[in-house]
């Protein structure tokens, strides 16, 4: 088994190779100047003649040397001043999490490595070390100079970035075991050669980002040259940098073998489970709220509920929920609610592109209010959009659908005109008098149009897609005009020179939905509105599947197939059977707002 020192030596060798590339690039830039110095020195000492040809060569080489020095200075200044990108994160001060800092420092002492300079949380299921020693990321130069040597060494250590879902799902012992190989990486990071090679790579990467930004014509040409040089050097360093990072990771893993190795295997199993629950929570639960201008303020707390539900449904995860009796890692925070709120807002920005601060059109929502304020409102908005599209469709004369003998005939918006007065349903033989149907949007209108008009489905799907795309463009334009920082716990704003508000979301969760998917979602929303208004159903929240329809307190998960039968095949019989079973009255108007 290789020792940690062996891995560090291998990483140092590759770091030196990167530094040699840097030295070679500098030597190439200085070569014309060196030749010019030799030519002028030879002329001064009489070794070279003073003829016209020699003078022309000297001045030509001098001009080339001056141009080379100017270009090298430009590249060096851009690489040195470019701000390396930072991972978006929520900083955690020692005052807000003294127990967490104490755990990390104790772990660093056991591993005999420097402790991280700070801790931050990211809304992702991963953990890493991040170097933030660039002067653009640290305190002012005067403050750095006035600090003690110990303070400067502490500030030079990397920042430990921890995935926020880990703190809420994992237990304290599991988190310590999971962080052991990450914290062990501070040892190789403190090596001068490795640190210098990493700074050089980050500088080149930041220079490429600066050169890629749109500029004026006077600045575009020199920055284009800087970008090409930086990309050329990055390609030359790529293999050495990759092997260096692998050697650093191997050395850190070997060093961490002595700390909680057995428990780390269990913790790694929890990482996979946490990732699965976090992904379902974001795509099924948080995304519908984000699209409506609401952001769940306790996403990390919702991870526990989602993973507990996953443990109940999945045999492979059976038994994981029994760990919940142990102390959770979020107890290491003084105010876990404030940290969860900041991480939830950051997740909305990264995965959806929401604003940086709450506002009238971007407000938080708690899990208790989620069914009424998100699920019900989502259904009403989609049902209203569906009826707006139907209102805009051209009117067609369609044959009335043959009604079953056991069911009363209803008036459809798309039916052929009859002599029955508008708003009055023909008398049912079982009724003593005609039933007055209030005007308004009905589920029967949607079913009849999609059933009897062969081209209505495709046309409605296309117009729904255009309507949703238009609303998303308007929302993106509104977000681009907003600014500011998140309230409560601050979020690191320095995401690198190449990141701007227009580039959000950085990690979109889902590709755009097709027209057929949108149509199925809107028909489902209309059915759910009718069930709530006419059959006593209620909106609910399923931690793994998102918005849910509750009938008699139990979730009805069998609505998808009947809706798809109507949307894809124009067959409404499965949906009509489902409506009869639940007791939904499709001819009754529903509330859309």
Tab-separated table of C-alpha atoms in Angstrom, residues 142-488:
chain	number	residue	atom	x	y	z
A	142	UNK	CA	-3.784	46.442	4.415
A	143	UNK	CA	-5.659	43.993	6.656
A	144	UNK	CA	-3.561	41.096	5.348
A	145	UNK	CA	-0.342	42.946	6.073
A	146	UNK	CA	-1.405	43.951	9.573
A	147	UNK	CA	-2.307	40.373	10.568
A	148	UNK	CA	0.036	38.046	12.397
A	149	UNK	CA	1.978	35.279	10.693
A	150	UNK	CA	-0.394	32.717	12.182
A	151	UNK	CA	-3.393	34.584	10.778
A	152	UNK	CA	-1.782	34.722	7.323
A	153	UNK	CA	-1.078	30.978	7.409
A	154	UNK	CA	-4.672	30.270	8.453
A	155	UNK	CA	-6.024	32.472	5.646
A	156	UNK	CA	-3.872	30.593	3.126
A	157	UNK	CA	-5.566	27.287	3.968
A	158	UNK	CA	-8.412	26.246	1.632
A	159	UNK	CA	-12.087	26.582	2.492
A	160	UNK	CA	-14.059	23.424	3.266
A	161	UNK	CA	-17.270	23.351	1.219
A	162	UNK	CA	-19.866	20.865	2.493
A	163	UNK	CA	-23.049	19.759	0.762
A	164	UNK	CA	-25.933	21.113	2.822
A	165	UNK	CA	-28.130	17.967	2.389
A	166	UNK	CA	-25.432	15.992	4.233
A	167	UNK	CA	-25.872	18.070	7.385
A	168	UNK	CA	-29.588	17.310	7.630
A	169	UNK	CA	-29.564	13.652	6.603
A	170	UNK	CA	-26.298	12.353	8.036
A	171	UNK	CA	-25.504	11.762	11.643
A	172	UNK	CA	-22.548	13.486	13.308
A	173	UNK	CA	-20.298	10.402	13.223
A	174	UNK	CA	-21.158	9.762	9.562
A	175	UNK	CA	-20.349	13.339	8.606
A	176	UNK	CA	-16.986	13.167	10.362
A	177	UNK	CA	-16.110	9.957	8.527
A	178	UNK	CA	-17.243	11.418	5.199
A	179	UNK	CA	-15.179	14.585	5.642
A	180	UNK	CA	-11.984	12.797	6.690
A	181	UNK	CA	-10.518	12.314	3.170
A	182	UNK	CA	-11.613	15.829	2.192
A	183	UNK	CA	-9.950	17.493	5.164
A	184	UNK	CA	-6.862	15.353	4.604
A	185	UNK	CA	-6.410	17.194	1.313
A	186	UNK	CA	-5.291	20.337	3.155
A	187	UNK	CA	-1.893	18.666	3.652
A	188	UNK	CA	-0.926	18.483	-0.044
A	189	UNK	CA	-2.585	21.862	-0.621
A	190	UNK	CA	-0.084	23.471	1.746
A	191	UNK	CA	2.896	22.295	-0.316
A	192	UNK	CA	4.422	25.374	-2.058
A	193	UNK	CA	4.952	23.714	-5.456
A	194	UNK	CA	1.459	22.221	-5.591
A	195	UNK	CA	-0.106	25.500	-4.454
A	196	UNK	CA	1.869	27.463	-7.084
A	197	UNK	CA	0.863	25.067	-9.859
A	198	UNK	CA	-2.791	25.302	-8.844
A	199	UNK	CA	-2.659	29.111	-8.779
A	200	UNK	CA	-1.172	29.115	-12.269
A	201	UNK	CA	-3.897	26.804	-13.613
A	202	UNK	CA	-6.669	28.843	-11.971
A	203	UNK	CA	-5.200	32.051	-13.337
A	204	UNK	CA	-5.143	30.678	-16.870
A	205	UNK	CA	-8.721	29.449	-16.533
A	206	UNK	CA	-9.835	32.867	-15.255
A	207	UNK	CA	-7.997	34.584	-18.121
A	208	UNK	CA	-9.882	32.439	-20.643
A	209	UNK	CA	-13.162	33.495	-18.974
A	210	UNK	CA	-12.171	37.172	-19.129
A	211	UNK	CA	-11.255	36.896	-22.811
A	212	UNK	CA	-14.603	35.233	-23.575
A	213	UNK	CA	-16.650	38.142	-22.233
A	214	UNK	CA	-18.035	40.564	-24.824
A	215	UNK	CA	-15.887	43.668	-25.139
A	216	UNK	CA	-15.532	46.742	-27.275
A	217	UNK	CA	-13.531	46.530	-30.514
A	218	UNK	CA	-10.467	48.214	-28.992
A	219	UNK	CA	-10.202	45.684	-26.148
A	220	UNK	CA	-11.444	42.630	-27.997
A	221	UNK	CA	-8.327	42.130	-30.128
A	222	UNK	CA	-5.699	42.069	-27.323
A	223	UNK	CA	-7.967	39.990	-25.074
A	224	UNK	CA	-8.500	37.542	-27.913
A	225	UNK	CA	-4.724	37.094	-28.064
A	226	UNK	CA	-4.620	36.581	-24.275
A	227	UNK	CA	-7.354	33.959	-24.524
A	228	UNK	CA	-5.512	32.023	-27.212
A	229	UNK	CA	-2.257	32.031	-25.227
A	230	UNK	CA	-4.088	30.960	-22.054
A	231	UNK	CA	-5.857	28.111	-23.852
A	232	UNK	CA	-2.561	26.994	-25.400
A	233	UNK	CA	-0.906	26.865	-21.962
A	234	UNK	CA	-3.902	25.071	-20.472
A	235	UNK	CA	-3.691	22.375	-23.130
A	236	UNK	CA	0.012	21.970	-22.394
A	237	UNK	CA	-0.670	21.652	-18.635
A	238	UNK	CA	-3.785	19.492	-18.862
A	239	UNK	CA	-2.207	16.057	-18.480
A	240	UNK	CA	0.179	17.108	-15.719
A	241	UNK	CA	-2.583	18.889	-13.790
A	242	UNK	CA	-4.907	15.891	-14.049
A	243	UNK	CA	-2.298	13.469	-12.754
A	244	UNK	CA	-1.331	15.929	-10.013
A	245	UNK	CA	-4.918	16.140	-8.722
A	246	UNK	CA	-5.299	12.363	-8.826
A	247	UNK	CA	-2.103	11.973	-6.819
A	248	UNK	CA	-3.328	14.559	-4.296
A	249	UNK	CA	-6.652	12.715	-3.921
A	250	UNK	CA	-4.858	9.380	-3.503
A	251	UNK	CA	-2.560	10.832	-0.848
A	252	UNK	CA	-5.492	12.326	1.061
A	253	UNK	CA	-7.397	9.037	0.885
A	254	UNK	CA	-4.406	7.100	2.199
A	255	UNK	CA	-3.959	9.534	5.074
A	256	UNK	CA	-7.630	9.243	6.008
A	257	UNK	CA	-7.488	5.440	6.247
A	258	UNK	CA	-6.722	5.686	9.959
A	259	UNK	CA	-9.818	7.739	10.822
A	260	UNK	CA	-13.275	6.117	10.946
A	261	UNK	CA	-12.594	3.877	7.962
A	262	UNK	CA	-15.356	1.368	8.768
A	263	UNK	CA	-17.932	4.063	9.352
A	264	UNK	CA	-16.953	5.737	6.076
A	265	UNK	CA	-18.352	2.783	4.131
A	266	UNK	CA	-21.755	3.334	5.741
A	267	UNK	CA	-21.478	7.075	5.114
A	268	UNK	CA	-20.793	6.486	1.419
A	269	UNK	CA	-24.012	4.489	1.199
A	270	UNK	CA	-25.827	7.479	2.675
A	271	UNK	CA	-24.286	9.722	0.009
A	272	UNK	CA	-26.007	7.750	-2.751
A	273	UNK	CA	-29.307	7.776	-0.890
A	274	UNK	CA	-29.025	11.500	-0.161
A	275	UNK	CA	-28.330	12.245	-3.827
A	276	UNK	CA	-31.399	10.281	-4.934
A	277	UNK	CA	-33.689	12.002	-2.438
A	278	UNK	CA	-32.221	15.446	-3.152
A	279	UNK	CA	-32.715	15.027	-6.894
A	280	UNK	CA	-36.341	13.955	-6.469
A	281	UNK	CA	-37.007	16.805	-4.042
A	282	UNK	CA	-35.625	19.410	-6.449
A	283	UNK	CA	-37.237	18.137	-9.658
A	284	UNK	CA	-40.611	17.023	-8.285
A	285	UNK	CA	-41.225	19.339	-5.322
A	286	UNK	CA	-39.114	22.488	-5.591
A	287	UNK	CA	-39.304	23.022	-9.371
A	288	UNK	CA	-43.116	23.445	-9.519
A	289	UNK	CA	-42.870	26.073	-6.776
A	290	UNK	CA	-39.981	27.885	-8.467
A	291	UNK	CA	-41.903	28.096	-11.721
A	292	UNK	CA	-44.688	29.898	-9.843
A	293	UNK	CA	-42.410	32.422	-8.169
A	294	UNK	CA	-42.275	30.654	-4.790
A	295	UNK	CA	-39.216	29.011	-3.242
A	296	UNK	CA	-39.464	26.414	-0.444
A	297	UNK	CA	-37.505	27.869	2.452
A	298	UNK	CA	-36.631	24.553	4.133
A	299	UNK	CA	-35.301	22.362	1.342
A	300	UNK	CA	-32.700	20.637	3.508
A	301	UNK	CA	-35.300	19.795	6.135
A	302	UNK	CA	-37.441	18.386	3.336
A	303	UNK	CA	-34.577	16.050	2.408
A	304	UNK	CA	-35.146	14.151	5.645
A	305	UNK	CA	-38.843	13.654	4.851
A	306	UNK	CA	-38.097	12.692	1.237
A	307	UNK	CA	-35.410	10.184	2.203
A	308	UNK	CA	-37.557	8.748	4.984
A	309	UNK	CA	-40.338	8.197	2.443
A	310	UNK	CA	-37.826	6.675	0.028
A	311	UNK	CA	-36.638	4.340	2.775
A	312	UNK	CA	-40.234	3.264	3.348
A	313	UNK	CA	-40.887	2.511	-0.336
A	314	UNK	CA	-37.526	1.085	-1.411
A	315	UNK	CA	-36.460	-2.296	-0.065
A	316	UNK	CA	-32.794	-1.456	-0.738
A	317	UNK	CA	-33.073	1.575	1.535
A	318	UNK	CA	-34.924	-0.324	4.248
A	319	UNK	CA	-33.418	0.314	7.655
A	320	UNK	CA	-31.750	3.622	6.808
A	321	UNK	CA	-34.507	5.567	8.541
A	322	UNK	CA	-33.699	3.818	11.826
A	323	UNK	CA	-30.614	6.061	12.082
A	324	UNK	CA	-32.834	9.082	12.644
A	325	UNK	CA	-32.745	8.483	16.384
A	326	UNK	CA	-29.084	9.502	16.471
A	327	UNK	CA	-27.904	13.112	16.609
A	328	UNK	CA	-28.163	14.789	13.180
A	329	UNK	CA	-25.241	16.789	11.894
A	330	UNK	CA	-27.417	19.915	11.578
A	331	UNK	CA	-27.324	20.109	15.389
A	332	UNK	CA	-23.773	21.375	14.947
A	333	UNK	CA	-25.276	24.655	13.692
A	334	UNK	CA	-26.523	27.323	16.079
A	335	UNK	CA	-29.360	28.435	13.765
A	336	UNK	CA	-30.057	25.634	11.278
A	337	UNK	CA	-33.236	27.347	10.065
A	338	UNK	CA	-31.379	30.458	8.888
A	339	UNK	CA	-28.711	28.371	7.160
A	340	UNK	CA	-31.380	26.213	5.502
A	341	UNK	CA	-33.185	29.306	4.270
A	342	UNK	CA	-30.029	30.744	2.686
A	343	UNK	CA	-29.110	27.399	1.096
A	344	UNK	CA	-32.656	27.017	-0.246
A	345	UNK	CA	-32.537	30.453	-1.869
A	346	UNK	CA	-29.138	29.665	-3.382
A	347	UNK	CA	-30.478	26.364	-4.750
A	348	UNK	CA	-33.312	28.257	-6.434
A	349	UNK	CA	-30.785	30.594	-8.077
A	350	UNK	CA	-28.490	27.798	-9.257
A	351	UNK	CA	-31.080	25.336	-10.529
A	352	UNK	CA	-33.836	27.694	-11.681
A	353	UNK	CA	-32.335	31.172	-12.035
A	354	UNK	CA	-34.433	32.918	-9.413
A	355	UNK	CA	-33.647	36.378	-8.036
A	356	UNK	CA	-31.030	36.925	-5.354
A	357	UNK	CA	-33.507	38.238	-2.798
A	358	UNK	CA	-37.149	37.631	-1.869
A	359	UNK	CA	-39.759	39.975	-3.277
A	360	UNK	CA	-43.448	40.245	-4.146
A	361	UNK	CA	-43.033	37.840	-7.075
A	362	UNK	CA	-40.407	35.656	-5.373
A	363	UNK	CA	-41.543	34.789	-1.860
A	364	UNK	CA	-40.667	31.852	0.430
A	365	UNK	CA	-43.160	29.135	1.270
A	366	UNK	CA	-43.163	26.651	4.148
A	367	UNK	CA	-43.990	22.982	3.862
A	368	UNK	CA	-47.262	23.410	5.781
A	369	UNK	CA	-48.484	26.003	3.290
A	370	UNK	CA	-47.134	24.197	0.215
A	371	UNK	CA	-50.357	22.294	-0.722
A	372	UNK	CA	-52.573	25.370	-0.649
A	373	UNK	CA	-50.146	28.029	-1.864
A	374	UNK	CA	-48.279	25.995	-4.474
A	375	UNK	CA	-50.184	22.849	-5.484
A	376	UNK	CA	-53.668	24.346	-5.627
A	377	UNK	CA	-52.438	27.568	-7.193
A	378	UNK	CA	-50.400	25.625	-9.768
A	379	UNK	CA	-53.476	23.665	-10.800
A	380	UNK	CA	-55.620	26.816	-11.071
A	381	UNK	CA	-53.039	28.688	-13.139
A	382	UNK	CA	-52.559	25.784	-15.556
A	383	UNK	CA	-56.292	25.252	-15.881
A	384	UNK	CA	-56.747	28.959	-16.610
A	385	UNK	CA	-53.996	28.845	-19.243
A	386	UNK	CA	-55.640	25.814	-20.855
A	387	UNK	CA	-58.983	27.602	-21.129
A	388	UNK	CA	-57.342	30.752	-22.505
A	389	UNK	CA	-55.847	28.635	-25.276
A	390	UNK	CA	-59.203	26.961	-25.918
A	391	UNK	CA	-60.887	30.376	-26.109
A	392	UNK	CA	-58.398	31.438	-28.776
A	393	UNK	CA	-58.977	28.377	-30.946
A	394	UNK	CA	-61.213	28.749	-34.007
A	395	UNK	CA	-64.769	27.593	-33.410
A	396	UNK	CA	-65.642	24.394	-35.248
A	397	UNK	CA	-68.987	22.709	-35.653
A	398	UNK	CA	-68.531	19.316	-34.090
A	399	UNK	CA	-71.033	16.472	-33.781
A	400	UNK	CA	-72.281	15.974	-30.281
A	401	UNK	CA	-70.905	12.922	-28.523
A	402	UNK	CA	-73.447	10.155	-27.948
A	403	UNK	CA	-74.260	10.209	-24.253
A	404	UNK	CA	-74.716	6.972	-22.307
A	405	UNK	CA	-78.293	6.203	-21.353
A	406	UNK	CA	-77.428	6.260	-17.678
A	407	UNK	CA	-75.859	9.705	-17.877
A	408	UNK	CA	-77.567	13.036	-18.398
A	409	UNK	CA	-76.630	14.911	-21.564
A	410	UNK	CA	-74.495	17.979	-20.924
A	411	UNK	CA	-73.855	21.166	-22.828
A	412	UNK	CA	-70.362	21.356	-24.311
A	413	UNK	CA	-68.626	24.529	-25.500
A	414	UNK	CA	-67.638	22.686	-28.693
A	415	UNK	CA	-71.005	21.007	-29.366
A	416	UNK	CA	-73.295	21.945	-32.231
A	417	UNK	CA	-75.830	24.636	-31.378
A	418	UNK	CA	-79.160	23.418	-30.064
A	419	UNK	CA	-82.436	25.017	-29.186
A	420	UNK	CA	-81.822	24.620	-25.503
A	421	UNK	CA	-81.303	28.071	-23.956
A	422	UNK	CA	-77.693	28.843	-23.122
A	423	UNK	CA	-76.745	27.938	-19.589
A	424	UNK	CA	-79.625	25.428	-19.147
A	425	UNK	CA	-79.124	21.683	-19.273
A	426	UNK	CA	-81.957	19.616	-20.846
A	427	UNK	CA	-84.183	18.112	-18.222
A	428	UNK	CA	-83.144	14.712	-16.937
A	429	UNK	CA	-86.075	12.308	-16.680
A	430	UNK	CA	-84.999	11.686	-13.113
A	431	UNK	CA	-85.185	15.425	-12.273
A	432	UNK	CA	-88.323	17.329	-11.429
A	433	UNK	CA	-87.052	20.493	-13.174
A	434	UNK	CA	-84.157	21.542	-15.421
A	435	UNK	CA	-80.820	22.149	-13.743
A	436	UNK	CA	-79.249	25.549	-14.376
A	437	UNK	CA	-75.544	25.212	-15.134
A	438	UNK	CA	-73.645	28.367	-14.103
A	439	UNK	CA	-71.485	29.805	-16.878
A	440	UNK	CA	-67.779	29.163	-16.496
A	441	UNK	CA	-64.952	26.827	-17.473
A	442	UNK	CA	-65.780	23.149	-17.170
A	443	UNK	CA	-63.862	19.920	-17.495
A	444	UNK	CA	-66.521	18.675	-19.925
A	445	UNK	CA	-65.518	21.401	-22.366
A	446	UNK	CA	-61.906	20.191	-22.374
A	447	UNK	CA	-62.855	16.528	-22.741
A	448	UNK	CA	-65.310	17.171	-25.583
A	449	UNK	CA	-62.891	19.336	-27.549
A	450	UNK	CA	-60.007	16.865	-27.298
A	451	UNK	CA	-62.305	13.916	-28.042
A	452	UNK	CA	-64.295	15.159	-31.044
A	453	UNK	CA	-61.770	17.483	-32.746
A	454	UNK	CA	-58.957	15.391	-34.245
A	455	UNK	CA	-56.609	18.345	-34.670
A	456	UNK	CA	-57.383	20.109	-31.408
A	457	UNK	CA	-54.819	18.174	-29.364
A	458	UNK	CA	-51.865	19.118	-31.549
A	459	UNK	CA	-53.013	22.722	-31.877
A	460	UNK	CA	-53.612	23.142	-28.136
A	461	UNK	CA	-50.252	21.522	-27.334
A	462	UNK	CA	-48.412	23.867	-29.720
A	463	UNK	CA	-50.138	26.959	-28.364
A	464	UNK	CA	-49.534	25.896	-24.777
A	465	UNK	CA	-45.826	25.512	-25.545
A	466	UNK	CA	-45.720	28.990	-27.093
A	467	UNK	CA	-47.626	30.465	-24.157
A	468	UNK	CA	-45.322	28.899	-21.569
A	469	UNK	CA	-42.236	29.964	-23.522
A	470	UNK	CA	-43.508	33.536	-23.681
A	471	UNK	CA	-44.185	33.610	-19.936
A	472	UNK	CA	-40.732	32.209	-19.202
A	473	UNK	CA	-39.093	34.892	-21.371
A	474	UNK	CA	-41.020	37.608	-19.568
A	475	UNK	CA	-40.024	36.163	-16.201
A	476	UNK	CA	-36.368	35.983	-17.255
A	477	UNK	CA	-36.516	39.620	-18.349
A	478	UNK	CA	-37.952	40.629	-14.983
A	479	UNK	CA	-35.270	38.682	-13.148
A	480	UNK	CA	-32.519	40.333	-15.181
A	481	UNK	CA	-33.611	43.736	-13.876
A	482	UNK	CA	-33.435	42.680	-10.255
A	483	UNK	CA	-30.293	42.870	-8.151
A	484	UNK	CA	-29.133	42.775	-4.555
A	485	UNK	CA	-28.043	40.037	-2.197
A	486	UNK	CA	-29.978	37.418	-0.295
A	487	UNK	CA	-31.429	38.432	3.039
A	488	UNK	CA	-30.415	36.683	6.235
